Amino acid sequence: MITIKGLKKVYPAKHQDVLAVDNLNLEVSKGEIFGVIGYSGAGKSTFIRLLNRLEDPTEGQIYIDGKEISAMGKQQLRKSRQEIGMIFQHFNLLWSRTVRDNIAFPLEIAGISKGKRRARVDELIELVGLKGREDAYPSQLSGGQKQRVGIARALANNPKVLLCDEATSALDPDTTDAILRLLVDINEKLGLTIILITHEMHVIRKICHRVAVMESGRVAEQGDVLDVFLHPQQQVTKRFVEQVMGDKDQEESLHLLENYQNGKVARLHFVGETTNQALISQVSKQFDVAVNILQGKITQTQKGAYGTLFVHMEGSDEEIARAIAFIKTTSVEVEVDADAE
């Protein structure tokens, strides 16, 4: 659906040019939710503005649904932009217009008749859950409601791609979850391709199928969300994963070992269906070992659940070895961290 080749953006400056996006290459499949994550200054917002030509690339090509957006002239680009919806962090609503009129605005620009506009707006109001708020002004809406208006407006012209630039950053956690659920619902109902820019890993975890991690204008790492969470390669990715999994808390929990005189600590990695197994109970029943859970966390992604559990096993070396061998047969990954002495 979207192919990006050698994308580069340089901003000229008096003393030294600023390289915002540097040789970026990506493929986004039709109908997927693709996340792009990076810290401030990573180049992710410039990247998304290049996608719909709010910024012109210095080098490289952008293809959307087989059309080279990066090579289009103004007239052709104006028409192609109707197939690319965009929602923003701070909503960008017209404050003198009602909810209905905000949503209808892109349809007016496209020259759609009044009757068809009204029917389409009614459809969108229902889709985003704003029934009963049609005549309200932005100042009368909550943050979540404003973003719902922004989403409805972005969908007005039946786009093939929806670009989300930090769409939940200005919202509280509960409202963020509601907006993310709405985006998933839209993705499933309309088969819409969504590219979501964020600096929050929990947003990626909750709704994205694949993710690209940006740093210094480049893609540092990319892949399926579950794979990236399980096996982060780059330091920047490890920092983002830590946001969700709380590795620091897990490390701190190992100080509990001071309370034990013998045994071993094992780190168990659960993926997919194995997260639902009553594994600790099974081990305790089948082997002469005492198992104490020190720290654990299981979380969900679009591709399945995964988690890490730190356990302390106390018993004879032979019996602990048998218990660990049994755990490995269940497809749970086991890493023995240290002896408690």
Short mmCIF file of C-alpha atoms in Angstrom, two decimals:
data_model
loop_
_atom_site.label_atom_id
_atom_site.label_comp_id
_atom_site.label_asym_id
_atom_site.label_seq_id
_atom_site.Cartn_x
_atom_site.Cartn_y
_atom_site.Cartn_z
CA MET A 1 0.00 0.00 0.00
CA ILE A 2 2.79 2.41 0.95
CA THR A 3 6.38 2.18 -0.25
CA ILE A 4 9.06 4.65 0.85
CA LYS A 5 12.49 4.60 -0.76
CA GLY A 6 15.54 6.60 0.30
CA LEU A 7 13.46 9.39 1.84
CA LYS A 8 15.46 12.39 2.98
CA LYS A 9 14.58 15.84 4.27
CA VAL A 10 17.15 18.59 4.84
CA TYR A 11 16.23 22.00 6.24
CA PRO A 12 18.73 24.66 5.12
CA ALA A 13 20.15 26.75 7.95
CA LYS A 14 22.58 29.63 8.14
CA HIS A 15 25.41 27.79 9.88
CA GLN A 16 24.59 24.12 9.41
CA ASP A 17 21.79 22.32 7.54
CA VAL A 18 19.41 20.22 9.65
CA LEU A 19 18.98 16.62 8.51
CA ALA A 20 15.49 15.69 9.79
CA VAL A 21 14.91 12.47 7.83
CA ASP A 22 17.84 10.45 6.54
CA ASN A 23 17.59 7.67 3.93
CA LEU A 24 14.35 6.23 5.29
CA ASN A 25 12.97 3.05 3.69
CA LEU A 26 9.65 1.45 4.69
CA GLU A 27 6.90 -0.82 3.39
CA VAL A 28 3.39 -0.61 4.87
CA SER A 29 0.84 -3.24 3.88
CA LYS A 30 -2.76 -2.53 3.01
CA GLY A 31 -5.09 -2.62 5.99
CA GLU A 32 -2.44 -2.70 8.71
CA ILE A 33 -1.89 -0.37 11.63
CA PHE A 34 1.76 0.64 11.40
CA GLY A 35 3.37 2.48 14.28
CA VAL A 36 6.32 4.87 14.08
CA ILE A 37 7.84 5.64 17.45
CA GLY A 38 10.69 7.91 18.48
CA TYR A 39 11.72 10.45 21.06
CA SER A 40 11.49 14.19 20.45
CA GLY A 41 13.73 15.20 17.56
CA ALA A 42 13.81 11.71 16.01
CA GLY A 43 12.21 13.02 12.80
CA LYS A 44 8.88 11.20 13.06
CA SER A 45 6.63 14.28 12.66
CA THR A 46 8.64 15.46 9.66
CA PHE A 47 8.28 11.96 8.22
CA ILE A 48 4.48 12.00 8.46
CA ARG A 49 4.30 15.47 6.92
CA LEU A 50 6.37 14.18 4.02
CA LEU A 51 3.85 11.39 3.47
CA ASN A 52 1.06 13.77 2.50
CA ARG A 53 3.41 16.39 1.04
CA LEU A 54 2.81 19.04 3.68
CA GLU A 55 6.60 19.01 3.35
CA ASP A 56 8.47 18.32 0.12
CA PRO A 57 11.21 15.66 0.31
CA THR A 58 14.79 16.63 -0.46
CA GLU A 59 15.39 13.17 -1.92
CA GLY A 60 13.57 9.85 -2.27
CA GLN A 61 10.23 8.49 -3.43
CA ILE A 62 6.86 7.95 -1.73
CA TYR A 63 4.33 5.61 -3.35
CA ILE A 64 0.78 5.34 -2.02
CA ASP A 65 -1.50 2.79 -3.66
CA GLY A 66 0.86 2.67 -6.65
CA LYS A 67 1.00 6.43 -7.18
CA GLU A 68 4.22 8.37 -6.64
CA ILE A 69 3.09 11.14 -4.32
CA SER A 70 6.59 12.64 -4.19
CA ALA A 71 6.57 13.41 -7.95
CA MET A 72 3.10 15.00 -8.22
CA GLY A 73 2.40 18.57 -9.22
CA LYS A 74 0.05 20.78 -7.21
CA GLN A 75 -3.15 19.96 -9.11
CA GLN A 76 -2.63 16.21 -9.08
CA LEU A 77 -1.51 16.35 -5.45
CA ARG A 78 -4.66 18.21 -4.40
CA LYS A 79 -6.79 15.35 -5.73
CA SER A 80 -4.58 12.60 -4.27
CA ARG A 81 -4.66 14.21 -0.82
CA GLN A 82 -8.36 13.38 -0.62
CA GLU A 83 -7.25 9.74 -0.29
CA ILE A 84 -5.03 10.59 2.71
CA GLY A 85 -6.76 11.57 5.96
CA MET A 86 -4.85 13.10 8.86
CA ILE A 87 -5.55 13.66 12.54
CA PHE A 88 -3.47 15.87 14.83
CA GLN A 89 -2.38 16.07 18.45
CA HIS A 90 -4.24 19.33 19.10
CA PHE A 91 -7.30 18.51 16.96
CA ASN A 92 -7.01 21.52 14.57
CA LEU A 93 -10.78 22.11 14.57
CA LEU A 94 -12.55 25.22 13.29
CA TRP A 95 -13.77 26.80 16.52
CA SER A 96 -16.56 28.85 14.89
CA ARG A 97 -18.13 25.74 13.35
CA THR A 98 -20.28 23.05 14.94
CA VAL A 99 -19.34 19.37 15.04
CA ARG A 100 -21.43 18.76 11.92
CA ASP A 101 -19.89 21.67 10.03
CA ASN A 102 -16.34 20.69 11.02
CA ILE A 103 -16.86 17.19 9.64
CA ALA A 104 -18.51 18.56 6.49
CA PHE A 105 -15.68 21.00 5.75
CA PRO A 106 -13.50 18.72 3.55
CA LEU A 107 -16.62 17.65 1.66
CA GLU A 108 -17.42 21.30 0.90
CA ILE A 109 -13.89 21.79 -0.45
CA ALA A 110 -14.31 18.67 -2.60
CA GLY A 111 -17.51 20.14 -4.08
CA ILE A 112 -19.89 17.49 -2.72
CA SER A 113 -23.59 18.45 -2.88
CA LYS A 114 -25.38 19.53 0.28
CA GLY A 115 -27.60 16.44 0.43
CA LYS A 116 -24.72 14.00 0.04
CA ARG A 117 -22.69 15.98 2.58
CA ARG A 118 -25.40 15.67 5.19
CA ALA A 119 -25.81 11.94 4.63
CA ARG A 120 -22.07 11.34 4.86
CA VAL A 121 -21.72 13.46 8.00
CA ASP A 122 -24.58 11.57 9.71
CA GLU A 123 -22.82 8.31 8.84
CA LEU A 124 -19.53 9.53 10.33
CA ILE A 125 -21.12 10.93 13.50
CA GLU A 126 -22.59 7.48 14.13
CA LEU A 127 -19.25 5.78 13.39
CA VAL A 128 -17.20 7.84 15.86
CA GLY A 129 -19.82 7.90 18.64
CA LEU A 130 -20.89 11.56 18.59
CA LYS A 131 -24.63 11.07 18.22
CA GLY A 132 -26.39 13.93 20.01
CA ARG A 133 -23.39 16.30 19.82
CA GLU A 134 -23.87 17.35 16.17
CA ASP A 135 -24.70 20.96 16.97
CA ALA A 136 -22.10 21.50 19.70
CA TYR A 137 -19.08 23.76 19.18
CA PRO A 138 -15.51 22.60 19.93
CA SER A 139 -15.41 24.71 23.11
CA GLN A 140 -18.29 22.60 24.45
CA LEU A 141 -16.53 19.27 23.88
CA SER A 142 -14.11 17.19 25.92
CA GLY A 143 -10.67 16.34 24.56
CA GLY A 144 -11.78 12.90 23.51
CA GLN A 145 -14.86 14.27 21.74
CA LYS A 146 -12.72 16.81 19.89
CA GLN A 147 -10.45 14.04 18.66
CA ARG A 148 -13.49 12.05 17.53
CA VAL A 149 -14.51 15.06 15.45
CA GLY A 150 -10.99 15.17 14.02
CA ILE A 151 -11.17 11.47 13.12
CA ALA A 152 -14.59 11.86 11.49
CA ARG A 153 -13.36 14.86 9.48
CA ALA A 154 -10.28 12.90 8.35
CA LEU A 155 -12.56 10.09 7.11
CA ALA A 156 -14.99 12.37 5.27
CA ASN A 157 -13.61 11.74 1.76
CA ASN A 158 -13.25 7.96 2.23
CA PRO A 159 -9.44 7.99 2.36
CA LYS A 160 -7.32 4.90 1.77
CA VAL A 161 -4.76 5.95 4.38
CA LEU A 162 -5.16 7.61 7.78
CA LEU A 163 -2.15 9.41 9.26
CA CYS A 164 -2.19 10.00 13.02
CA ASP A 165 0.36 12.49 14.36
CA GLU A 166 0.55 12.05 18.17
CA ALA A 167 -3.24 11.72 18.12
CA THR A 168 -3.53 10.70 21.79
CA SER A 169 -0.69 12.71 23.38
CA ALA A 170 -3.00 15.44 24.68
CA LEU A 171 -5.48 12.99 26.22
CA ASP A 172 -5.76 11.31 29.63
CA PRO A 173 -5.17 7.51 29.83
CA ASP A 174 -8.83 6.45 29.80
CA THR A 175 -9.65 8.73 26.87
CA THR A 176 -6.52 7.52 25.07
CA ASP A 177 -7.73 3.92 25.39
CA ALA A 178 -11.15 4.88 24.02
CA ILE A 179 -9.62 6.63 21.00
CA LEU A 180 -7.30 3.68 20.35
CA ARG A 181 -10.27 1.30 20.45
CA LEU A 182 -12.05 3.55 17.95
CA LEU A 183 -9.05 3.46 15.60
CA VAL A 184 -8.95 -0.35 15.78
CA ASP A 185 -12.70 -0.45 15.07
CA ILE A 186 -12.27 1.84 12.05
CA ASN A 187 -9.35 -0.23 10.80
CA GLU A 188 -11.41 -3.43 11.00
CA LYS A 189 -14.67 -2.02 9.61
CA LEU A 190 -13.20 0.00 6.74
CA GLY A 191 -10.00 -1.94 6.03
CA LEU A 192 -8.20 1.37 6.37
CA THR A 193 -4.40 1.54 6.43
CA ILE A 194 -3.29 3.55 9.49
CA ILE A 195 0.12 5.04 10.19
CA LEU A 196 0.40 6.15 13.80
CA ILE A 197 3.17 8.45 15.03
CA THR A 198 3.82 8.43 18.78
CA HIS A 199 6.44 8.59 21.52
CA GLU A 200 4.45 6.23 23.79
CA MET A 201 5.19 2.51 23.58
CA HIS A 202 1.90 1.49 25.22
CA VAL A 203 0.08 3.03 22.24
CA ILE A 204 2.14 0.86 19.88
CA ARG A 205 1.54 -2.19 22.06
CA LYS A 206 -2.22 -1.80 22.16
CA ILE A 207 -3.13 -1.37 18.49
CA CYS A 208 -0.20 -1.66 16.06
CA HIS A 209 0.61 -4.71 13.96
CA ARG A 210 4.14 -3.58 13.08
CA VAL A 211 6.42 -0.81 14.30
CA ALA A 212 9.43 1.22 13.14
CA VAL A 213 11.63 2.84 15.78
CA MET A 214 13.15 6.14 14.63
CA GLU A 215 16.30 7.78 15.93
CA SER A 216 18.21 10.73 14.41
CA GLY A 217 16.06 10.69 11.29
CA ARG A 218 16.65 7.00 10.55
CA VAL A 219 14.80 3.75 11.18
CA ALA A 220 16.84 2.11 13.94
CA GLU A 221 14.71 -1.03 14.10
CA GLN A 222 11.46 -2.36 12.66
CA GLY A 223 9.32 -5.50 12.70
CA ASP A 224 6.21 -7.13 14.15
CA VAL A 225 5.30 -5.49 17.46
CA LEU A 226 5.51 -8.74 19.40
CA ASP A 227 8.95 -9.55 17.97
CA VAL A 228 10.28 -6.08 18.73
CA PHE A 229 8.98 -6.28 22.30
CA LEU A 230 10.46 -9.73 22.86
CA HIS A 231 13.83 -9.15 21.20
CA PRO A 232 14.68 -5.42 21.05
CA GLN A 233 18.04 -4.99 19.31
CA GLN A 234 18.85 -1.31 19.69
CA GLN A 235 19.28 0.65 22.91
CA VAL A 236 16.56 3.14 21.93
CA THR A 237 14.10 0.27 21.44
CA LYS A 238 15.03 -1.26 24.77
CA ARG A 239 14.22 2.06 26.46
CA PHE A 240 10.77 2.13 24.86
CA VAL A 241 10.03 -1.50 25.78
CA GLU A 242 11.04 -0.66 29.35
CA GLN A 243 8.20 1.92 29.42
CA VAL A 244 5.69 -0.91 29.21
CA MET A 245 7.39 -3.88 30.79
CA GLY A 246 9.05 -2.07 33.71
CA ASP A 247 12.40 -3.86 33.55
CA LYS A 248 13.78 -1.49 36.18
CA ASP A 249 11.13 -2.65 38.61
CA GLN A 250 11.97 -6.25 37.79
CA GLU A 251 15.65 -5.69 38.48
CA GLU A 252 14.87 -3.98 41.76
CA SER A 253 12.72 -6.94 42.79
CA LEU A 254 15.79 -9.18 42.67
CA HIS A 255 16.95 -7.58 45.91
CA LEU A 256 14.39 -9.87 47.52
CA LEU A 257 17.00 -12.61 47.01
CA GLU A 258 18.73 -11.38 50.14
CA ASN A 259 15.94 -13.13 52.03
CA TYR A 260 16.90 -16.54 50.59
CA GLN A 261 19.85 -18.70 51.60
CA ASN A 262 19.90 -21.11 48.64
CA GLY A 263 18.22 -22.00 45.38
CA LYS A 264 18.14 -20.39 41.97
CA VAL A 265 16.39 -17.47 40.31
CA ALA A 266 14.91 -18.12 36.88
CA ARG A 267 13.44 -15.65 34.43
CA LEU A 268 10.54 -17.18 32.47
CA HIS A 269 9.44 -15.67 29.15
CA PHE A 270 5.84 -16.41 28.18
CA VAL A 271 4.53 -15.89 24.64
CA GLY A 272 1.03 -16.35 23.21
CA GLU A 273 -1.03 -19.23 24.59
CA THR A 274 1.63 -20.19 27.14
CA THR A 275 0.74 -17.07 29.13
CA ASN A 276 -2.50 -18.78 30.18
CA GLN A 277 -0.94 -21.94 31.55
CA ALA A 278 -0.96 -22.59 35.32
CA LEU A 279 2.72 -23.39 35.05
CA ILE A 280 3.86 -22.51 38.57
CA SER A 281 1.16 -24.71 40.07
CA GLN A 282 2.18 -27.63 37.83
CA VAL A 283 5.86 -27.32 38.79
CA SER A 284 5.07 -27.20 42.50
CA LYS A 285 2.91 -30.35 42.26
CA GLN A 286 5.26 -32.43 40.09
CA PHE A 287 8.63 -31.58 41.64
CA ASP A 288 10.00 -31.30 45.14
CA VAL A 289 10.75 -27.59 44.83
CA ALA A 290 9.33 -24.48 46.46
CA VAL A 291 8.56 -21.77 43.88
CA ASN A 292 8.28 -18.14 44.95
CA ILE A 293 7.21 -15.47 42.45
CA LEU A 294 9.40 -12.37 42.83
CA GLN A 295 8.10 -10.19 40.00
CA GLY A 296 5.94 -10.67 36.95
CA LYS A 297 4.08 -8.91 34.21
CA ILE A 298 2.06 -10.07 31.22
CA THR A 299 0.84 -7.67 28.58
CA GLN A 300 -1.18 -7.84 25.37
CA THR A 301 -0.27 -6.81 21.81
CA GLN A 302 -2.27 -7.11 18.60
CA LYS A 303 -0.26 -10.26 17.79
CA GLY A 304 -0.75 -11.96 21.15
CA ALA A 305 0.25 -11.84 24.81
CA TYR A 306 3.72 -12.01 26.22
CA GLY A 307 5.29 -11.58 29.62
CA THR A 308 8.19 -12.14 31.99
CA LEU A 309 8.10 -13.82 35.37
CA PHE A 310 10.97 -13.90 37.89
CA VAL A 311 10.77 -16.90 40.23
CA HIS A 312 12.98 -18.22 43.01
CA MET A 313 13.25 -22.03 43.17
CA GLU A 314 14.37 -23.71 46.35
CA GLY A 315 15.27 -27.40 46.56
CA SER A 316 18.04 -29.78 45.60
CA ASP A 317 20.11 -28.93 42.53
CA GLU A 318 18.91 -32.12 40.85
CA GLU A 319 15.23 -31.41 41.49
CA ILE A 320 15.55 -27.77 40.37
CA ALA A 321 17.28 -28.95 37.16
CA ARG A 322 14.40 -31.38 36.52
CA ALA A 323 11.83 -28.63 37.10
CA ILE A 324 13.61 -26.26 34.69
CA ALA A 325 13.84 -29.01 32.06
CA PHE A 326 10.09 -29.57 32.40
CA ILE A 327 9.34 -25.85 31.98
CA LYS A 328 11.38 -25.81 28.75
CA THR A 329 9.16 -28.55 27.28
CA THR A 330 6.17 -26.19 27.55
CA SER A 331 7.76 -23.70 25.09
CA VAL A 332 8.33 -21.17 27.86
CA GLU A 333 11.84 -19.72 27.55
CA VAL A 334 13.89 -20.11 30.73
CA GLU A 335 16.93 -18.09 31.75
CA VAL A 336 18.63 -18.92 35.04
CA ASP A 337 19.86 -15.59 36.37
CA ALA A 338 21.86 -16.31 39.49
CA ASP A 339 22.50 -18.54 42.45
CA ALA A 340 21.19 -17.30 45.74
CA GLU A 341 23.92 -17.96 48.24
#
